PDB file of C-alpha atoms in Angstrom:
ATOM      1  CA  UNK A  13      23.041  -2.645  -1.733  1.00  0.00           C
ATOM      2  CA  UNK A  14      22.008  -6.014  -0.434  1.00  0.00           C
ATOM      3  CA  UNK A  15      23.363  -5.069   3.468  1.00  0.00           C
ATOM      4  CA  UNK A  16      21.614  -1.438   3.004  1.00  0.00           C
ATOM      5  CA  UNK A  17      18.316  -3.144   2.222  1.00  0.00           C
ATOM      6  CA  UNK A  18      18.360  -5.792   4.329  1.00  0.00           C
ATOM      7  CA  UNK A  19      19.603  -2.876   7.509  1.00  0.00           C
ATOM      8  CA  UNK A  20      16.194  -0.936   6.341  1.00  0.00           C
ATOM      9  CA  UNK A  21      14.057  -3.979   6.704  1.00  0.00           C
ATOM     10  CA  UNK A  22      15.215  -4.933  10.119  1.00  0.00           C
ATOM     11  CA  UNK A  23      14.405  -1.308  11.116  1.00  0.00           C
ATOM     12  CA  UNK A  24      11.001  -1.467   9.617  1.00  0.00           C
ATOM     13  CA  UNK A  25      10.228  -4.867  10.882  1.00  0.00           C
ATOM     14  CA  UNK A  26      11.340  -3.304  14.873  1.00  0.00           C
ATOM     15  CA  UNK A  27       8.840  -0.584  14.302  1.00  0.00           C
ATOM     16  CA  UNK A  28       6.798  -3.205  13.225  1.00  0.00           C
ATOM     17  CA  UNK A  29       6.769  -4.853  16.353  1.00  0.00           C
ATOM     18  CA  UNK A  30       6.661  -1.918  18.700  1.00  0.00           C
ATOM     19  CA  UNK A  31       3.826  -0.864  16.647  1.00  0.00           C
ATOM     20  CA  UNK A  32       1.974  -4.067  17.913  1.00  0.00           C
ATOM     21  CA  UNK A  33       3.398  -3.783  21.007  1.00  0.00           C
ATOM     22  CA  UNK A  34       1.137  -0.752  21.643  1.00  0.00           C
ATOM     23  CA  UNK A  35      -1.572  -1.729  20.127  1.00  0.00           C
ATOM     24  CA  UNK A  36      -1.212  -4.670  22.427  1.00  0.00           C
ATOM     25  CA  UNK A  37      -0.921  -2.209  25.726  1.00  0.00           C
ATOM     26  CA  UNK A  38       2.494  -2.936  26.193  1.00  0.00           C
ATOM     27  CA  UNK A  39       1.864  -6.676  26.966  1.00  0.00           C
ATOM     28  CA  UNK A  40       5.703  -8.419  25.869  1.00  0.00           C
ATOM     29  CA  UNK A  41       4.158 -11.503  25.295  1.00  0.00           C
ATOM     30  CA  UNK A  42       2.174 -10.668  22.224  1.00  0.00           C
ATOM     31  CA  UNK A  43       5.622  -9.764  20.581  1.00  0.00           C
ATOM     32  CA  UNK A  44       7.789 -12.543  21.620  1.00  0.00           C
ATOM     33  CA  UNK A  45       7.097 -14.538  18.652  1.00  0.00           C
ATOM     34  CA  UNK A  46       8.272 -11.864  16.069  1.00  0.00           C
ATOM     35  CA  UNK A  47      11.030 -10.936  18.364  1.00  0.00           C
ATOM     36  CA  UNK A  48      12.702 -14.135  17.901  1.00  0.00           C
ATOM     37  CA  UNK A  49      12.200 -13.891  14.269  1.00  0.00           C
ATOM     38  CA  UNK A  50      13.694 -10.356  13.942  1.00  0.00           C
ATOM     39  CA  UNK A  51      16.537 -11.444  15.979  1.00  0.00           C
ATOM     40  CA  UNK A  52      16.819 -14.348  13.572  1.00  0.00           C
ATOM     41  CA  UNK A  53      16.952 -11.734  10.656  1.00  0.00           C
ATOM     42  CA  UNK A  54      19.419  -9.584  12.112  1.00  0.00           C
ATOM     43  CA  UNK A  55      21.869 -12.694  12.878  1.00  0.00           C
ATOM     44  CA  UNK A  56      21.053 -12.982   9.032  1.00  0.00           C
ATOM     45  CA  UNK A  57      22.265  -9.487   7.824  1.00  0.00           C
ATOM     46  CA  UNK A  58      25.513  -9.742  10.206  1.00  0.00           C
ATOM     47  CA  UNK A  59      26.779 -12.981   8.649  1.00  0.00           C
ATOM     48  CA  UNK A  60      26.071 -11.256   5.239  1.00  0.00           C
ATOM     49  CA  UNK A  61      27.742  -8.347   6.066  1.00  0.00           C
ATOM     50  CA  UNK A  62      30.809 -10.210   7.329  1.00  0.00           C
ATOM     51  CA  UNK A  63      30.667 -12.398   4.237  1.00  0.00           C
ATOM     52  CA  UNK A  64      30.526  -9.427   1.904  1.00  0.00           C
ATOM     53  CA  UNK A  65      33.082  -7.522   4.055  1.00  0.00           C
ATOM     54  CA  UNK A  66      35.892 -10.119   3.488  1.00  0.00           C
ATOM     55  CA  UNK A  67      35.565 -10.048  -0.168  1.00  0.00           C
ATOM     56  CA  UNK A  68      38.026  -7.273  -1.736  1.00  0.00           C
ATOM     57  CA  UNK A  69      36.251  -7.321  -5.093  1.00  0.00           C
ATOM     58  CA  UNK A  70      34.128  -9.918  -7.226  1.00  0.00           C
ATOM     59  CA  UNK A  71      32.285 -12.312  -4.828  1.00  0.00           C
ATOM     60  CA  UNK A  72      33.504 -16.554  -5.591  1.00  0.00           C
ATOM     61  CA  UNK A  73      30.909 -18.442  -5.944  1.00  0.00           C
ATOM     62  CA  UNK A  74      31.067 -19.982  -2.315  1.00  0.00           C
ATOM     63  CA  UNK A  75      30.589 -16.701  -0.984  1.00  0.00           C
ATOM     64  CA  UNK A  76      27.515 -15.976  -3.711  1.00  0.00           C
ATOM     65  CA  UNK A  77      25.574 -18.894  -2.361  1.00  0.00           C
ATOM     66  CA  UNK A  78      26.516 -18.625   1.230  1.00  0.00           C
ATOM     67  CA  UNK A  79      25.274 -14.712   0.971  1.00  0.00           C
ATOM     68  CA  UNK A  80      21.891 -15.881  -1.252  1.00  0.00           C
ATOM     69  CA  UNK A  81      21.103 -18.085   1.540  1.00  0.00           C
ATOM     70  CA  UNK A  82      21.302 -15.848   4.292  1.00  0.00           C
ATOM     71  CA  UNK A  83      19.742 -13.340   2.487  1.00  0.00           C
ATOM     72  CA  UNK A  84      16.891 -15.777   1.159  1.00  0.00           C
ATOM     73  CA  UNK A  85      16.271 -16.872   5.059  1.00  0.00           C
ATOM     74  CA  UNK A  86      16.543 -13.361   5.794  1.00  0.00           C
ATOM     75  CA  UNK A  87      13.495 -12.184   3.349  1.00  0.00           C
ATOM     76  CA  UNK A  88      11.506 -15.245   5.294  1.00  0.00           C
ATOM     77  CA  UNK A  89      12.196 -13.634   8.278  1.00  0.00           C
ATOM     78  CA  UNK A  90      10.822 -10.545   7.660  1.00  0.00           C
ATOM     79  CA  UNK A  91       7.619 -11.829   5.590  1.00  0.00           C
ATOM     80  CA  UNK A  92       7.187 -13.563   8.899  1.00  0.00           C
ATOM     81  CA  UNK A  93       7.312 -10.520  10.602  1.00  0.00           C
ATOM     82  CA  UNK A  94       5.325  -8.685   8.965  1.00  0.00           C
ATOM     83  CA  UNK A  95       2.429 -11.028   8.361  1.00  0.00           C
ATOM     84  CA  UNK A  96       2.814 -11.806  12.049  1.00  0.00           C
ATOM     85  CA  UNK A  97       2.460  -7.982  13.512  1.00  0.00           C
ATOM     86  CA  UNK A  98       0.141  -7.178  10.966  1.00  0.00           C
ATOM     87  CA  UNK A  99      -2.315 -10.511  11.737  1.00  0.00           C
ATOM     88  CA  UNK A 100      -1.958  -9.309  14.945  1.00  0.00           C
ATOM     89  CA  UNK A 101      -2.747  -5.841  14.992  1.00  0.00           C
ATOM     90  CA  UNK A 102      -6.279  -6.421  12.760  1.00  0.00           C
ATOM     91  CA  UNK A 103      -7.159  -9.319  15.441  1.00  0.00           C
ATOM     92  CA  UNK A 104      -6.178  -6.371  17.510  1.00  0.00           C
ATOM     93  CA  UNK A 105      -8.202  -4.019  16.355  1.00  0.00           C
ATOM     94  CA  UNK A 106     -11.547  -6.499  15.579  1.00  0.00           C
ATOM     95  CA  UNK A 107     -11.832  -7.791  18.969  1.00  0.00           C
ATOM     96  CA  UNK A 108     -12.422  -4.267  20.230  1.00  0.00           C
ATOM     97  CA  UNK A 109     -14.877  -3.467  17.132  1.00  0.00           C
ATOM     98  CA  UNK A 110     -16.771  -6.499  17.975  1.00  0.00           C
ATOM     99  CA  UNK A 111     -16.905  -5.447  21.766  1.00  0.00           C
ATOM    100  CA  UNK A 112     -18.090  -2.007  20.399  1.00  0.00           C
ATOM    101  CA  UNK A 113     -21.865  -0.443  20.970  1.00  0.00           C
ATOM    102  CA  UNK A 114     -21.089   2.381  19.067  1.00  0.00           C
ATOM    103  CA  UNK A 115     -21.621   2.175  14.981  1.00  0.00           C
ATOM    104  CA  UNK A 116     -19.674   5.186  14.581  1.00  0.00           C
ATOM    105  CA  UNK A 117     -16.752   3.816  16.229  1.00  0.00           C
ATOM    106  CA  UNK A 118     -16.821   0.185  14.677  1.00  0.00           C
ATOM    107  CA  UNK A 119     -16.811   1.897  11.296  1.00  0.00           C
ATOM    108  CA  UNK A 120     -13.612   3.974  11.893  1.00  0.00           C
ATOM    109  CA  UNK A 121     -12.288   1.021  13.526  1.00  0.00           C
ATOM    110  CA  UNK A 122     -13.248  -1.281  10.034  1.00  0.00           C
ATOM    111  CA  UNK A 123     -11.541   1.901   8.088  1.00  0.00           C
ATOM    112  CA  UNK A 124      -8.156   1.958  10.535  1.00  0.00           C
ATOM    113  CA  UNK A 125      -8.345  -2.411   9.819  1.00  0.00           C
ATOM    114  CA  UNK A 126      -8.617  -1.809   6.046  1.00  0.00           C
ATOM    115  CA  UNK A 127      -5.393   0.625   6.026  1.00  0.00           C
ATOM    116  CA  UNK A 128      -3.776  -1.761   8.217  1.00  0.00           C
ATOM    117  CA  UNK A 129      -4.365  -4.679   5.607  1.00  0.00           C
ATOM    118  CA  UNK A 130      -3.795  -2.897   2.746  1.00  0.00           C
ATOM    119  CA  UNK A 131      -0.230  -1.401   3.955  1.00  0.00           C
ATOM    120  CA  UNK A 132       0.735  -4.696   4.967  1.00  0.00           C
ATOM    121  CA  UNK A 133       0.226  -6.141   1.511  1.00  0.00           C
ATOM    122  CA  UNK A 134       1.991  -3.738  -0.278  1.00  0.00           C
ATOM    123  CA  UNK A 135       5.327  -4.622   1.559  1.00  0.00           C
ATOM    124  CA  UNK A 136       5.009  -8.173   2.417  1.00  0.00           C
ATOM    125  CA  UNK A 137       4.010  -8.661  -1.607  1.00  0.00           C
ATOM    126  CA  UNK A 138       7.194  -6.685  -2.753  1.00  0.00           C
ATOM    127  CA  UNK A 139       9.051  -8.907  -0.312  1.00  0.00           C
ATOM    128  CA  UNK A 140       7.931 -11.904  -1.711  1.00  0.00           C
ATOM    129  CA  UNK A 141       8.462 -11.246  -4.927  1.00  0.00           C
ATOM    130  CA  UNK A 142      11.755 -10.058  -4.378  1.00  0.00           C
ATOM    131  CA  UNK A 143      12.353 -13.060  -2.525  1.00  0.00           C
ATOM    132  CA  UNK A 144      11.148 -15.697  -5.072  1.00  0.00           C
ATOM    133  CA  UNK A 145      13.693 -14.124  -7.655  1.00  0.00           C
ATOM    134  CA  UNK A 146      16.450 -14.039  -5.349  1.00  0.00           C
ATOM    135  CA  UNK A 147      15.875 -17.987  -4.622  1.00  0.00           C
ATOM    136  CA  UNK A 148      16.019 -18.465  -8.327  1.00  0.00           C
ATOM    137  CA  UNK A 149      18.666 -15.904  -9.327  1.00  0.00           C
ATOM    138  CA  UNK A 150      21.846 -17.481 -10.297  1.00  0.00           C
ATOM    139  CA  UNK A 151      25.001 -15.882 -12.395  1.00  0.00           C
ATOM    140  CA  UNK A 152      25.205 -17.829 -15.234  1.00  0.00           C
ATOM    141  CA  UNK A 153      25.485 -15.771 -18.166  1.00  0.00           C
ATOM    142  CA  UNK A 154      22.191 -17.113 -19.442  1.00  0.00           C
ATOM    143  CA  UNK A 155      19.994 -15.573 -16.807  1.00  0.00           C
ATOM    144  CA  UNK A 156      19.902 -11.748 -17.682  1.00  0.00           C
ATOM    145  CA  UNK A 157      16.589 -11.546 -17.642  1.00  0.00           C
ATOM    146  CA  UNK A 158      16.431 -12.632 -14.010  1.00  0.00           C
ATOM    147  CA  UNK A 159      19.753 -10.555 -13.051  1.00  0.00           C
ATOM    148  CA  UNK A 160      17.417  -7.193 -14.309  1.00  0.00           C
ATOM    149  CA  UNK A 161      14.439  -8.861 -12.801  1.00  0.00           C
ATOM    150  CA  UNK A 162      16.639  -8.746  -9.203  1.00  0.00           C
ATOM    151  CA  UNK A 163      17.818  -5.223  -9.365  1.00  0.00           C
ATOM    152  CA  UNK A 164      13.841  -3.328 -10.228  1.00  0.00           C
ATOM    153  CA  UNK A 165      12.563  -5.969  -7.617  1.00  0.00           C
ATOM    154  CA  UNK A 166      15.765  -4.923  -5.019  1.00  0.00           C
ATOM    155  CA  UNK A 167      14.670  -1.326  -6.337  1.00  0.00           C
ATOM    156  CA  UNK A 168      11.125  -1.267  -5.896  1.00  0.00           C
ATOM    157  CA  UNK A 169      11.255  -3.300  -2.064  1.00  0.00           C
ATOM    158  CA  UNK A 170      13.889  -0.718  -0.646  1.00  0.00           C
ATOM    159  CA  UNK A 171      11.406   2.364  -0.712  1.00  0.00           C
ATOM    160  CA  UNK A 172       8.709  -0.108   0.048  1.00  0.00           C
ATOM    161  CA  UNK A 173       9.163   0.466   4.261  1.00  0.00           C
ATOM    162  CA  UNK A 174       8.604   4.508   4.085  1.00  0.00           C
ATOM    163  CA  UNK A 175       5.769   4.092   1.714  1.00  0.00           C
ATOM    164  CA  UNK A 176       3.728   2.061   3.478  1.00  0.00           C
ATOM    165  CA  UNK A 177       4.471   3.803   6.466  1.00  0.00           C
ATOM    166  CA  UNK A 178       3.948   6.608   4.996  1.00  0.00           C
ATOM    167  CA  UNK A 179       0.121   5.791   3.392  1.00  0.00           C
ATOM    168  CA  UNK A 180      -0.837   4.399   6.604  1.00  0.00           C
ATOM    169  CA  UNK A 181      -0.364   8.344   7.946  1.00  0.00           C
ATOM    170  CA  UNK A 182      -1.897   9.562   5.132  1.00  0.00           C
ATOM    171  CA  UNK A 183      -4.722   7.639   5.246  1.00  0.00           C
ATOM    172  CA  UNK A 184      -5.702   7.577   8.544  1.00  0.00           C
ATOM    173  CA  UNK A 185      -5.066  11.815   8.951  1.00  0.00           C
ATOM    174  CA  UNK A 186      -8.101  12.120   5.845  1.00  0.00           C
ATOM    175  CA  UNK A 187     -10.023   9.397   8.399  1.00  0.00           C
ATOM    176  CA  UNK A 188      -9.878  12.030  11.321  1.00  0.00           C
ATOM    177  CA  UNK A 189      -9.833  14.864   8.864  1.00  0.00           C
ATOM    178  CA  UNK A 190     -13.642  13.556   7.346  1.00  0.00           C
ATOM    179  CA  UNK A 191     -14.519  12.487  10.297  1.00  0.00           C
ATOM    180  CA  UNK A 192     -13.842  15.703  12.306  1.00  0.00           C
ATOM    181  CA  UNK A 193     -15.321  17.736   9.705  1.00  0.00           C
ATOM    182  CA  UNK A 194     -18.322  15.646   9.781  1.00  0.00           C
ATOM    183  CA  UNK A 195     -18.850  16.099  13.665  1.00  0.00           C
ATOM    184  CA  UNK A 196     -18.021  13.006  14.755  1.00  0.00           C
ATOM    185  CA  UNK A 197     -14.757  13.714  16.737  1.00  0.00           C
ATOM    186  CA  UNK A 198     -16.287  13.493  20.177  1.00  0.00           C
ATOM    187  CA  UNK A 199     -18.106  10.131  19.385  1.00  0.00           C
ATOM    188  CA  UNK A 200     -15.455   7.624  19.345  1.00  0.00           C
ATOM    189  CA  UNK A 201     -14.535   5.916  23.287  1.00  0.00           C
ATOM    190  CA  UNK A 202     -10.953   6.431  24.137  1.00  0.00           C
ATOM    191  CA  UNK A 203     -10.319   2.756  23.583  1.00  0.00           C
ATOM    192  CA  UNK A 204     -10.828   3.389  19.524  1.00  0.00           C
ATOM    193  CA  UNK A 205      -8.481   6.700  20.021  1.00  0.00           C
ATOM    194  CA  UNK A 206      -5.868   4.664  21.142  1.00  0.00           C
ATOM    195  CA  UNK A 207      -5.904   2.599  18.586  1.00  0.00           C
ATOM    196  CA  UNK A 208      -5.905   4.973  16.219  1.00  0.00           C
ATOM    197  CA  UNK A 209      -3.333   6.787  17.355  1.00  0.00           C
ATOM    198  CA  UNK A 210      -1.039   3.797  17.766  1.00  0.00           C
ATOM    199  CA  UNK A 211      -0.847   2.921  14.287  1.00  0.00           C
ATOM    200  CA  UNK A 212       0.262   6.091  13.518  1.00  0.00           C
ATOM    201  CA  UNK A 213       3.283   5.496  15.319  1.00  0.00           C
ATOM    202  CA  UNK A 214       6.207   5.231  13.280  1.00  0.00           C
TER     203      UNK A 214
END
């Protein structure tokens, strides 16, 4: 479960990044920073899934801490990430709105920035809880609580990837859907278009 997850993450966190890499128009150097990072979380997930691989059943507790720790440095990694692309993509996004003579336009663009955040949040919050009780998660027979605690928090992250992406579609399809409706296709510049439409990459 724990190489699964962490496999899922390190595809949402390259989408991610390609996601601000358009926003960006293509520009490498906006992504360079979270690049490293992702790489960093992917060396993460192979030295956990070599550690797990060698063990034929229960893990020994050398192998237990070795795999928390790469899998607590992983869940930094893709906080990082995440808080990184996301950061970026609002800067992004309110650098053009505050460019922008057109009201109509800077309000979409304030609705596209408020999806943006919010999406964000939902993942990178689920991450960090999940990683707080993973760095505090031992197997002692006294810690129960925190082994349940571990699995609904594992359980509730692993979704968390294809939710948010799939809000942010959601959301931003009843944006063009009101604002079509209401006339107002014709009025945004291509510039906010773009934008829009790059988010919506998955």
């Amino acid at each position: 479960m724990i190489t699964i997850e962490s496999w899922l993450a390190t595809l949402t966190d390259a989408v991610l990044i390609y996601r601000c890499w358009v926003v960006y128009a293509q520009k490498y150097a906006a992504v360079i920073v979270p690049s490293f990072v992702w790489l960093g979380g992917i060396g993460c997930s192979i030295a956990s899934t070599i550690l797990l691989g060698r063990e034929s059943s229960l893990l020994t507790e050398a192998t237990f801490i070795k795999v928390k720790n790469l899998s607590g440095v992983f869940y930094v990694c893709t906080i990082a990430v995440n808080l990184y692309a996301t950061s970026a993509i609002v800067l992004r996004i309110w650098r053009i709105t505050s460019r922008s003579g057109n009201q109509k336009s800077v309000n979409s663009l304030h609705s596209t920035i408020r999806i943006i955040v919010d999406s964000g949040l939902l993942y990178t919050l689920s991450s960090v809880a999940l990683l707080i009780i993973w760095f505090t998660w031992d197997r002692t027979p006294e810690t129960e609580a925190k082994d349940l605690a571990q699995v609904v928090s594992s359980a509730i992250n692993s979704p968390m990837p294809g939710i948010t992406f799939n809000l942010i579609l959601i959301r931003v399809a009843q944006q063009r859907a009101s604002r079509d409706f209401a006339g107002e296709g014709t009025t945004n510049s291509g510039l906010t278009q773009e934008i829009i439409t790059s988010v919506q990459i998955m």
